[in-house]
Short mmCIF file of C-alpha atoms in Angstrom, two decimals:
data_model
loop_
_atom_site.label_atom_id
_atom_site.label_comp_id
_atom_site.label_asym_id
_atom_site.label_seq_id
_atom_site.Cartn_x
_atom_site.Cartn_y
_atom_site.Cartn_z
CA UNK A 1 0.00 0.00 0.00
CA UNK A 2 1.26 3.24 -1.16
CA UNK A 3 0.82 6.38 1.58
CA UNK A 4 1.06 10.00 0.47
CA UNK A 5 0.40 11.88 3.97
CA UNK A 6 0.95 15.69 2.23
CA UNK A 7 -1.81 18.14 3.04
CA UNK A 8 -4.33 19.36 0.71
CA UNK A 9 -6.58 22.33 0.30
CA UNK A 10 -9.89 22.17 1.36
CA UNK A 11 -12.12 19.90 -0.96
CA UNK A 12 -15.60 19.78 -1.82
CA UNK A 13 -18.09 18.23 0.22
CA UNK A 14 -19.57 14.44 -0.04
CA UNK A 15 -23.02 12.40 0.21
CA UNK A 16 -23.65 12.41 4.50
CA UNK A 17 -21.28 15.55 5.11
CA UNK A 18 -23.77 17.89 5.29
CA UNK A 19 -22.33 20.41 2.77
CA UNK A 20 -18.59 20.49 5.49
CA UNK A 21 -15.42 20.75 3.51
CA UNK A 22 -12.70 18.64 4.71
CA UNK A 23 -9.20 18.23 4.36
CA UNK A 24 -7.18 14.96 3.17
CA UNK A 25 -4.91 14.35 5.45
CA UNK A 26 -3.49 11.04 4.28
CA UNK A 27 -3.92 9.21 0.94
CA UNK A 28 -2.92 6.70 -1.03
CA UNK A 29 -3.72 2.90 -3.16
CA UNK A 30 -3.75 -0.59 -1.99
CA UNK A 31 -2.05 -3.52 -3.60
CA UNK A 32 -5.17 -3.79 -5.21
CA UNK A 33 -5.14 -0.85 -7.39
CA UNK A 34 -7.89 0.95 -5.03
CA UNK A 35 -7.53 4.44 -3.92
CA UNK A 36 -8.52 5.96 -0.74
CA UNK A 37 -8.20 8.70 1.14
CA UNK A 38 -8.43 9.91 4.78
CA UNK A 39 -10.43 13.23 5.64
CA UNK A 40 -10.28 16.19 8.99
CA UNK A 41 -13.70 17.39 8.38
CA UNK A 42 -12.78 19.24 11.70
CA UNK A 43 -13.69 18.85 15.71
CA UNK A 44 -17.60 19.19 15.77
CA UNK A 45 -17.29 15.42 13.33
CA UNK A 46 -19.27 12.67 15.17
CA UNK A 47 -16.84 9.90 13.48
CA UNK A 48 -13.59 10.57 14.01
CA UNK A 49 -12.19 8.72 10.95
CA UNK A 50 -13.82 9.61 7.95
CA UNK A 51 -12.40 8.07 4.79
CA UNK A 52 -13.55 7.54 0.70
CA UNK A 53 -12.22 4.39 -0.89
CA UNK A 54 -12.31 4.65 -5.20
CA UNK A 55 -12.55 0.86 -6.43
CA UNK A 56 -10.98 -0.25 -9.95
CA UNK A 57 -14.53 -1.82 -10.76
CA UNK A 58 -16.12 1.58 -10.55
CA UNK A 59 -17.34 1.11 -6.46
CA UNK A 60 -16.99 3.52 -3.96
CA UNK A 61 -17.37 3.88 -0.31
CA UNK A 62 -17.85 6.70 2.33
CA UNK A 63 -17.51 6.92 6.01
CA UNK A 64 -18.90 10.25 6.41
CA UNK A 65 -18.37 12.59 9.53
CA UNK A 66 -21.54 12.26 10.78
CA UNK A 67 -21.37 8.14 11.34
CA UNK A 68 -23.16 7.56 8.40
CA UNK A 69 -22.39 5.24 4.98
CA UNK A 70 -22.81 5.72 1.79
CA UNK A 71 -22.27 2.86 -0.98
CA UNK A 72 -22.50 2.99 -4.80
CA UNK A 73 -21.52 -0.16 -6.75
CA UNK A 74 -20.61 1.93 -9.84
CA UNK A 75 -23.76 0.34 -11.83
CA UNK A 76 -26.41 2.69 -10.51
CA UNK A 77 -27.07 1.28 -7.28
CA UNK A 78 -26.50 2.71 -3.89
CA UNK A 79 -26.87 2.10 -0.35
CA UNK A 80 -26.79 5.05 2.36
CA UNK A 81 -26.63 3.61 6.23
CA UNK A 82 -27.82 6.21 8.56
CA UNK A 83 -25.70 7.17 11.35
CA UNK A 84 -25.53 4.34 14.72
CA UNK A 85 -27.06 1.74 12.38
#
C-alpha cells in the first residue's frame, strides 16, 4: 500500500457531510489498485475517521463525519446507512 500523507486544500463536500469541507490528510492505493483517502472534516465530526475508498470496478465507499455510509456499486445502485445503524 502506497501512503502519500501531504496536506491538501480544502475539498468539496460528499453524500452524508452535510455540505462540510474537509481536508485529506493522508492518501494513497492498496495492492489492489484501489484508492482511498483519509479526511479532517474538523472537531464538531461525530466519526472521528472519515475516509472515501475509489474501487478499480467503478465502487466507492464513504464513512462520512456524521457516522453515516454511503455505498454505490458503480452500476447505478447505492446504499446510504444512517448514522448508529
Amino acid at each position: 500500500m502506497t501512503k502519500d500523507s501531504s496536506a491538501s486544500q480544502p475539498q468539496s463536500s460528499t453524500p452524508g457531510s452535510q455540505g462540510k469541507d474537509y481536508i485529506v490528510t493522508n492518501r494513497g492505493t492498496n495492492n489492489e489498485g484501489n484508492r482511498w483517502c483519509t479526511r479532517d472534516y474538523g472537531t464538531d465530526s461525530a466519526n472521528s475517521n472519515p475516509y472515501h475508498y475509489s474501487n478499480t470496478d467503478g465502487s466507492y465507499y464513504y464513512s462520512n463525519p456524521d457516522g453515516s455510509k454511503y455505498y454505490n456499486d458503480g452500476q447505478g445502485n447505492a446504499k446510504y446507512t444512517p448514522p448508529g445503524k
